[in-house]
mmCIF file of C-alpha atoms in Angstrom:
data_model
loop_
_atom_site.group_PDB
_atom_site.id
_atom_site.type_symbol
_atom_site.label_atom_id
_atom_site.label_comp_id
_atom_site.label_asym_id
_atom_site.label_seq_id
_atom_site.Cartn_x
_atom_site.Cartn_y
_atom_site.Cartn_z
ATOM 1 C CA ASP D 1 134.021 108.704 99.452
ATOM 2 C CA THR D 2 131.495 111.947 99.004
ATOM 3 C CA GLY D 3 128.484 109.131 97.167
ATOM 4 C CA VAL D 4 125.570 107.650 99.747
ATOM 5 C CA SER D 5 126.277 105.744 102.496
ATOM 6 C CA GLN D 6 124.452 103.662 104.957
ATOM 7 C CA ASN D 7 124.933 101.972 108.173
ATOM 8 C CA PRO D 8 124.778 98.683 109.314
ATOM 9 C CA ARG D 9 126.457 97.213 105.944
ATOM 10 C CA HIS D 10 124.924 93.759 107.768
ATOM 11 C CA LYS D 11 122.012 93.036 110.238
ATOM 12 C CA ILE D 12 121.020 89.791 111.852
ATOM 13 C CA THR D 13 118.875 90.371 113.551
ATOM 14 C CA LYS D 14 116.207 87.647 115.580
ATOM 15 C CA ARG D 15 112.121 87.724 114.903
ATOM 16 C CA GLY D 16 110.547 90.078 117.318
ATOM 17 C CA GLN D 17 113.554 92.315 117.479
ATOM 18 C CA ASN D 18 113.845 95.828 116.202
ATOM 19 C CA VAL D 19 116.510 97.154 114.019
ATOM 20 C CA THR D 20 117.595 100.649 112.523
ATOM 21 C CA PHE D 21 119.360 101.906 109.632
ATOM 22 C CA ARG D 22 121.067 104.595 108.812
ATOM 23 C CA CYS D 23 121.330 106.489 105.527
ATOM 24 C CA ASP D 24 123.648 109.614 104.921
ATOM 25 C CA PRO D 25 122.932 111.240 101.254
ATOM 26 C CA ILE D 26 124.941 113.446 99.425
ATOM 27 C CA SER D 27 125.642 116.200 101.193
ATOM 28 C CA GLU D 28 123.853 118.998 98.569
ATOM 29 C CA HIS D 29 121.078 116.421 97.802
ATOM 30 C CA ASN D 30 117.659 117.803 99.786
ATOM 31 C CA ARG D 31 115.548 114.284 97.991
ATOM 32 C CA LEU D 32 115.837 111.075 99.776
ATOM 33 C CA TYR D 33 114.313 107.792 98.609
ATOM 34 C CA TRP D 34 114.273 104.259 100.477
ATOM 35 C CA TYR D 35 113.771 101.140 98.185
ATOM 36 C CA ARG D 36 113.673 97.689 99.482
ATOM 37 C CA GLN D 37 114.983 94.496 97.209
ATOM 38 C CA THR D 38 114.310 91.042 97.606
ATOM 39 C CA LEU D 39 116.675 88.335 96.256
ATOM 40 C CA GLY D 40 116.077 88.802 92.407
ATOM 41 C CA GLN D 41 114.103 91.401 91.947
ATOM 42 C CA GLY D 42 114.897 95.037 91.158
ATOM 43 C CA PRO D 43 114.623 97.743 94.551
ATOM 44 C CA GLU D 44 110.477 98.424 95.446
ATOM 45 C CA PHE D 45 110.257 101.485 96.462
ATOM 46 C CA LEU D 46 109.027 101.958 100.495
ATOM 47 C CA THR D 47 109.215 105.842 100.820
ATOM 48 C CA TYR D 48 110.250 109.091 99.804
ATOM 49 C CA PHE D 49 111.574 112.928 101.898
ATOM 50 C CA GLN D 50 112.268 116.124 100.582
ATOM 51 C CA ASN D 51 114.068 117.954 103.247
ATOM 52 C CA GLU D 52 112.684 116.814 106.422
ATOM 53 C CA ALA D 53 108.846 116.105 105.212
ATOM 54 C CA GLN D 54 107.629 112.511 104.409
ATOM 55 C CA LEU D 55 105.309 113.019 101.222
ATOM 56 C CA GLU D 56 104.903 109.919 100.438
ATOM 57 C CA LYS D 57 104.986 106.035 101.965
ATOM 58 C CA SER D 58 104.382 102.195 99.609
ATOM 59 C CA ARG D 59 101.424 99.818 101.004
ATOM 60 C CA LEU D 60 105.080 98.097 101.565
ATOM 61 C CA LEU D 61 105.786 99.949 104.112
ATOM 62 C CA SER D 62 103.388 98.465 106.941
ATOM 63 C CA ASP D 63 102.882 100.101 110.490
ATOM 64 C CA ARG D 64 106.023 97.963 111.840
ATOM 65 C CA PHE D 65 108.125 100.593 109.951
ATOM 66 C CA SER D 66 108.702 104.127 110.152
ATOM 67 C CA ALA D 67 111.248 106.819 108.412
ATOM 68 C CA GLU D 68 112.824 109.904 109.807
ATOM 69 C CA ARG D 69 114.763 112.931 108.098
ATOM 70 C CA PRO D 70 115.114 114.909 111.124
ATOM 71 C CA LYS D 71 117.242 118.036 110.022
ATOM 72 C CA GLY D 72 116.871 117.058 105.883
ATOM 73 C CA SER D 73 120.164 115.465 106.198
ATOM 74 C CA PHE D 74 120.961 112.013 107.251
ATOM 75 C CA SER D 75 117.518 109.569 107.220
ATOM 76 C CA THR D 76 117.130 106.333 109.406
ATOM 77 C CA LEU D 77 114.504 103.638 108.883
ATOM 78 C CA GLU D 78 113.347 101.138 111.876
ATOM 79 C CA ILE D 79 111.838 98.207 111.976
ATOM 80 C CA GLN D 80 109.363 97.375 114.314
ATOM 81 C CA ARG D 81 108.326 93.833 115.839
ATOM 82 C CA THR D 82 110.476 92.293 112.821
ATOM 83 C CA GLU D 83 109.699 89.447 110.401
ATOM 84 C CA GLN D 84 111.506 86.934 108.569
ATOM 85 C CA GLY D 85 109.855 88.376 105.871
ATOM 86 C CA ASP D 86 111.193 91.945 106.350
ATOM 87 C CA SER D 87 114.611 89.647 105.567
ATOM 88 C CA ALA D 88 116.299 91.877 102.108
ATOM 89 C CA MET D 89 118.755 94.617 100.805
ATOM 90 C CA TYR D 90 117.231 97.974 101.966
ATOM 91 C CA LEU D 91 118.611 100.700 99.606
ATOM 92 C CA CYS D 92 118.586 104.344 99.973
ATOM 93 C CA ALA D 93 119.249 106.352 97.254
ATOM 94 C CA SER D 94 119.564 110.779 97.548
ATOM 95 C CA SER D 95 119.037 113.206 94.219
ATOM 96 C CA SER D 96 119.473 116.685 93.659
ATOM 97 C CA GLY D 97 115.775 118.624 93.482
ATOM 98 C CA ALA D 98 117.780 121.668 91.603
ATOM 99 C CA ARG D 99 117.454 120.384 87.974
ATOM 100 C CA PRO D 100 115.081 117.748 86.181
ATOM 101 C CA PRO D 101 116.012 114.912 85.801
ATOM 102 C CA TYR D 102 117.072 114.147 89.373
ATOM 103 C CA GLU D 103 119.058 111.323 89.169
ATOM 104 C CA GLN D 104 119.245 108.629 91.887
ATOM 105 C CA TYR D 105 122.213 107.704 93.268
ATOM 106 C CA PHE D 106 122.196 104.930 95.704
ATOM 107 C CA GLY D 107 124.027 103.622 98.528
ATOM 108 C CA PRO D 108 125.851 100.149 99.255
ATOM 109 C CA GLY D 109 122.927 99.231 101.705
ATOM 110 C CA THR D 110 122.055 97.701 104.576
ATOM 111 C CA ARG D 111 121.354 93.958 104.253
ATOM 112 C CA LEU D 112 118.888 92.293 107.253
ATOM 113 C CA THR D 113 118.672 88.829 107.256
ATOM 114 C CA VAL D 114 115.725 87.879 110.061
ATOM 115 C CA THR D 115 116.543 84.268 111.900
ATOM 116 C CA GLY W 1 99.684 102.299 88.790
ATOM 117 C CA GLU W 2 102.981 102.378 86.602
ATOM 118 C CA ASN W 3 104.469 98.965 86.131
ATOM 119 C CA VAL W 4 107.617 97.628 84.069
ATOM 120 C CA GLU W 5 108.582 94.238 82.344
ATOM 121 C CA GLN W 6 111.939 93.423 81.911
ATOM 122 C CA HIS W 7 113.039 90.614 78.892
ATOM 123 C CA PRO W 8 115.237 89.078 79.245
ATOM 124 C CA SER W 9 115.566 87.537 82.785
ATOM 125 C CA THR W 10 119.310 86.325 81.753
ATOM 126 C CA LEU W 11 121.693 87.055 78.418
ATOM 127 C CA SER W 12 124.609 85.154 77.605
ATOM 128 C CA VAL W 13 126.593 86.770 75.438
ATOM 129 C CA GLN W 14 130.263 85.980 73.649
ATOM 130 C CA GLU W 15 133.075 88.894 74.367
ATOM 131 C CA GLY W 16 132.676 91.528 71.212
ATOM 132 C CA ASP W 17 129.008 90.462 70.920
ATOM 133 C CA SER W 18 126.054 92.937 70.907
ATOM 134 C CA ALA W 19 123.791 93.080 74.133
ATOM 135 C CA VAL W 20 120.467 94.080 73.818
ATOM 136 C CA ILE W 21 117.702 94.085 76.846
ATOM 137 C CA LYS W 22 113.649 95.539 76.399
ATOM 138 C CA CYS W 23 111.301 97.057 79.017
ATOM 139 C CA THR W 24 107.781 97.862 78.544
ATOM 140 C CA TYR W 25 105.694 100.267 80.519
ATOM 141 C CA SER W 26 102.234 100.735 81.399
ATOM 142 C CA ASP W 27 101.828 104.569 81.973
ATOM 143 C CA SER W 28 101.974 106.339 79.277
ATOM 144 C CA ALA W 29 102.818 109.234 81.457
ATOM 145 C CA SER W 30 106.324 108.563 82.284
ATOM 146 C CA ASN W 31 108.725 110.582 81.364
ATOM 147 C CA TYR W 32 111.898 109.437 82.266
ATOM 148 C CA PHE W 33 113.818 105.468 82.497
ATOM 149 C CA PRO W 34 117.087 104.744 83.745
ATOM 150 C CA TRP W 35 118.949 101.737 83.622
ATOM 151 C CA TYR W 36 121.031 100.675 86.320
ATOM 152 C CA LYS W 37 124.082 97.999 86.506
ATOM 153 C CA GLN W 38 124.364 96.297 90.250
ATOM 154 C CA GLU W 39 127.795 93.571 90.394
ATOM 155 C CA LEU W 40 127.223 91.647 93.100
ATOM 156 C CA GLY W 41 127.202 92.634 96.637
ATOM 157 C CA LYS W 42 127.188 96.156 94.650
ATOM 158 C CA ARG W 43 125.274 99.307 95.141
ATOM 159 C CA PRO W 44 123.170 99.701 91.408
ATOM 160 C CA GLN W 45 124.569 102.347 89.284
ATOM 161 C CA LEU W 46 123.345 104.243 86.588
ATOM 162 C CA ILE W 47 124.559 103.896 83.861
ATOM 163 C CA ILE W 48 122.350 106.006 81.034
ATOM 164 C CA ASP W 49 118.928 107.188 80.610
ATOM 165 C CA ILE W 50 116.568 109.071 78.995
ATOM 166 C CA ARG W 51 113.789 111.385 79.120
ATOM 167 C CA SER W 52 110.459 111.494 77.351
ATOM 168 C CA ASN W 53 111.094 114.097 74.664
ATOM 169 C CA VAL W 54 114.413 111.936 73.225
ATOM 170 C CA GLY W 55 114.285 108.805 71.065
ATOM 171 C CA GLU W 56 117.853 107.937 71.140
ATOM 172 C CA LYS W 57 120.976 108.624 73.561
ATOM 173 C CA LYS W 58 123.901 107.223 73.710
ATOM 174 C CA ASP W 59 127.049 107.105 75.693
ATOM 175 C CA GLN W 60 130.416 105.263 74.140
ATOM 176 C CA ARG W 61 129.633 102.037 74.201
ATOM 177 C CA ILE W 62 126.050 101.959 75.799
ATOM 178 C CA ALA W 63 122.765 103.046 73.901
ATOM 179 C CA VAL W 64 119.403 103.380 75.319
ATOM 180 C CA THR W 65 116.176 103.894 73.153
ATOM 181 C CA LEU W 66 112.661 105.187 74.098
ATOM 182 C CA ASN W 67 109.250 104.468 71.945
ATOM 183 C CA LYS W 68 106.773 106.650 73.576
ATOM 184 C CA THR W 69 103.924 105.218 71.267
ATOM 185 C CA ALA W 70 104.090 101.509 72.334
ATOM 186 C CA LYS W 71 105.730 101.882 75.713
ATOM 187 C CA HIS W 72 109.297 100.297 75.176
ATOM 188 C CA PHE W 73 112.366 101.482 76.145
ATOM 189 C CA SER W 74 115.683 99.017 75.590
ATOM 190 C CA LEU W 75 119.802 99.078 76.517
ATOM 191 C CA HIS W 76 121.846 98.108 74.137
ATOM 192 C CA ILE W 77 125.410 97.444 74.403
ATOM 193 C CA THR W 78 128.365 96.872 71.731
ATOM 194 C CA GLU W 79 131.472 95.239 71.860
ATOM 195 C CA THR W 80 130.711 93.346 75.335
ATOM 196 C CA GLN W 81 133.080 92.885 77.694
ATOM 197 C CA PRO W 82 133.582 90.445 80.645
ATOM 198 C CA GLU W 83 133.291 93.518 82.909
ATOM 199 C CA ASP W 84 129.929 94.176 81.467
ATOM 200 C CA SER W 85 129.073 91.371 83.519
ATOM 201 C CA ALA W 86 126.140 92.722 86.349
ATOM 202 C CA VAL W 87 122.650 92.166 86.637
ATOM 203 C CA TYR W 88 120.877 95.226 84.806
ATOM 204 C CA PHE W 89 117.733 97.018 85.694
ATOM 205 C CA CYS W 90 115.466 99.459 83.418
ATOM 206 C CA ALA W 91 113.551 102.014 85.767
ATOM 207 C CA ALA W 92 110.278 104.486 85.200
ATOM 208 C CA ARG W 93 109.782 107.100 87.233
ATOM 209 C CA ALA W 94 106.013 107.433 87.959
ATOM 210 C CA PRO W 95 104.003 110.272 87.343
ATOM 211 C CA GLY W 96 103.320 112.218 90.094
ATOM 212 C CA GLY W 97 105.684 114.465 91.145
ATOM 213 C CA TYR W 98 107.601 113.031 93.906
ATOM 214 C CA ASN W 99 110.072 110.945 90.791
ATOM 215 C CA LYS W 100 110.004 107.498 92.685
ATOM 216 C CA LEU W 101 111.408 104.704 90.343
ATOM 217 C CA ILE W 102 109.259 101.698 89.507
ATOM 218 C CA PHE W 103 111.954 98.805 88.304
ATOM 219 C CA GLY W 104 111.927 96.085 86.124
ATOM 220 C CA ALA W 105 112.613 92.472 88.138
ATOM 221 C CA GLY W 106 116.816 92.323 85.953
ATOM 222 C CA THR W 107 118.273 91.024 83.825
ATOM 223 C CA ARG W 108 121.834 89.086 84.551
ATOM 224 C CA LEU W 109 124.289 89.488 82.283
ATOM 225 C CA ALA W 110 126.951 87.016 81.412
ATOM 226 C CA VAL W 111 129.676 88.031 79.136
ATOM 227 C CA HIS W 112 132.375 85.163 78.228
ATOM 228 C CA PRO W 113 135.406 85.695 77.063
#
């Protein structure tokens, strides 16, 4: 499968613990996005990377959230001191910057449950 | 910022009927409008998209129309099949250069045999 991959697919954690998710984009894609999706809602934008540079962060991304893309390939999203309100599906998407309209392709997501 | 509203939230049709899902957006500078299909437990899949310089685009049984003046765009599915049952999301690309998508809340489509 040459699509976007995410690990783990599911994560259950206790409130207050730290969690880290990984996203591997489509190999030739230099643009990477993180979104959060709660039940019954559309994905909400969290942050955007172009190569290794984090160029935009949503107000939803509190100081407990940090994302990196150190070599411009895979990305990690870390949540510190998790809260029950962090329970959601975390989706990663990637796109090529080579030619508009820069379609975004999504990974399968990491479902986080905070107990 | 950009806001996208999507209607209806649920839609039930008989197999073979047509289904229409409508979205409105707020920022007239938005220039790209994709539609995603999400089956239960699976990733959102891009099914069709339209750019602001085009009024209509068709791909087999699905089509999208865009009315820039009214800031409306719609998804049309003809000859629906049970495998079309899923949640459909519209989105608009916010202007500003970074291509983030603003999504509607989704439409749950059920196609009954």
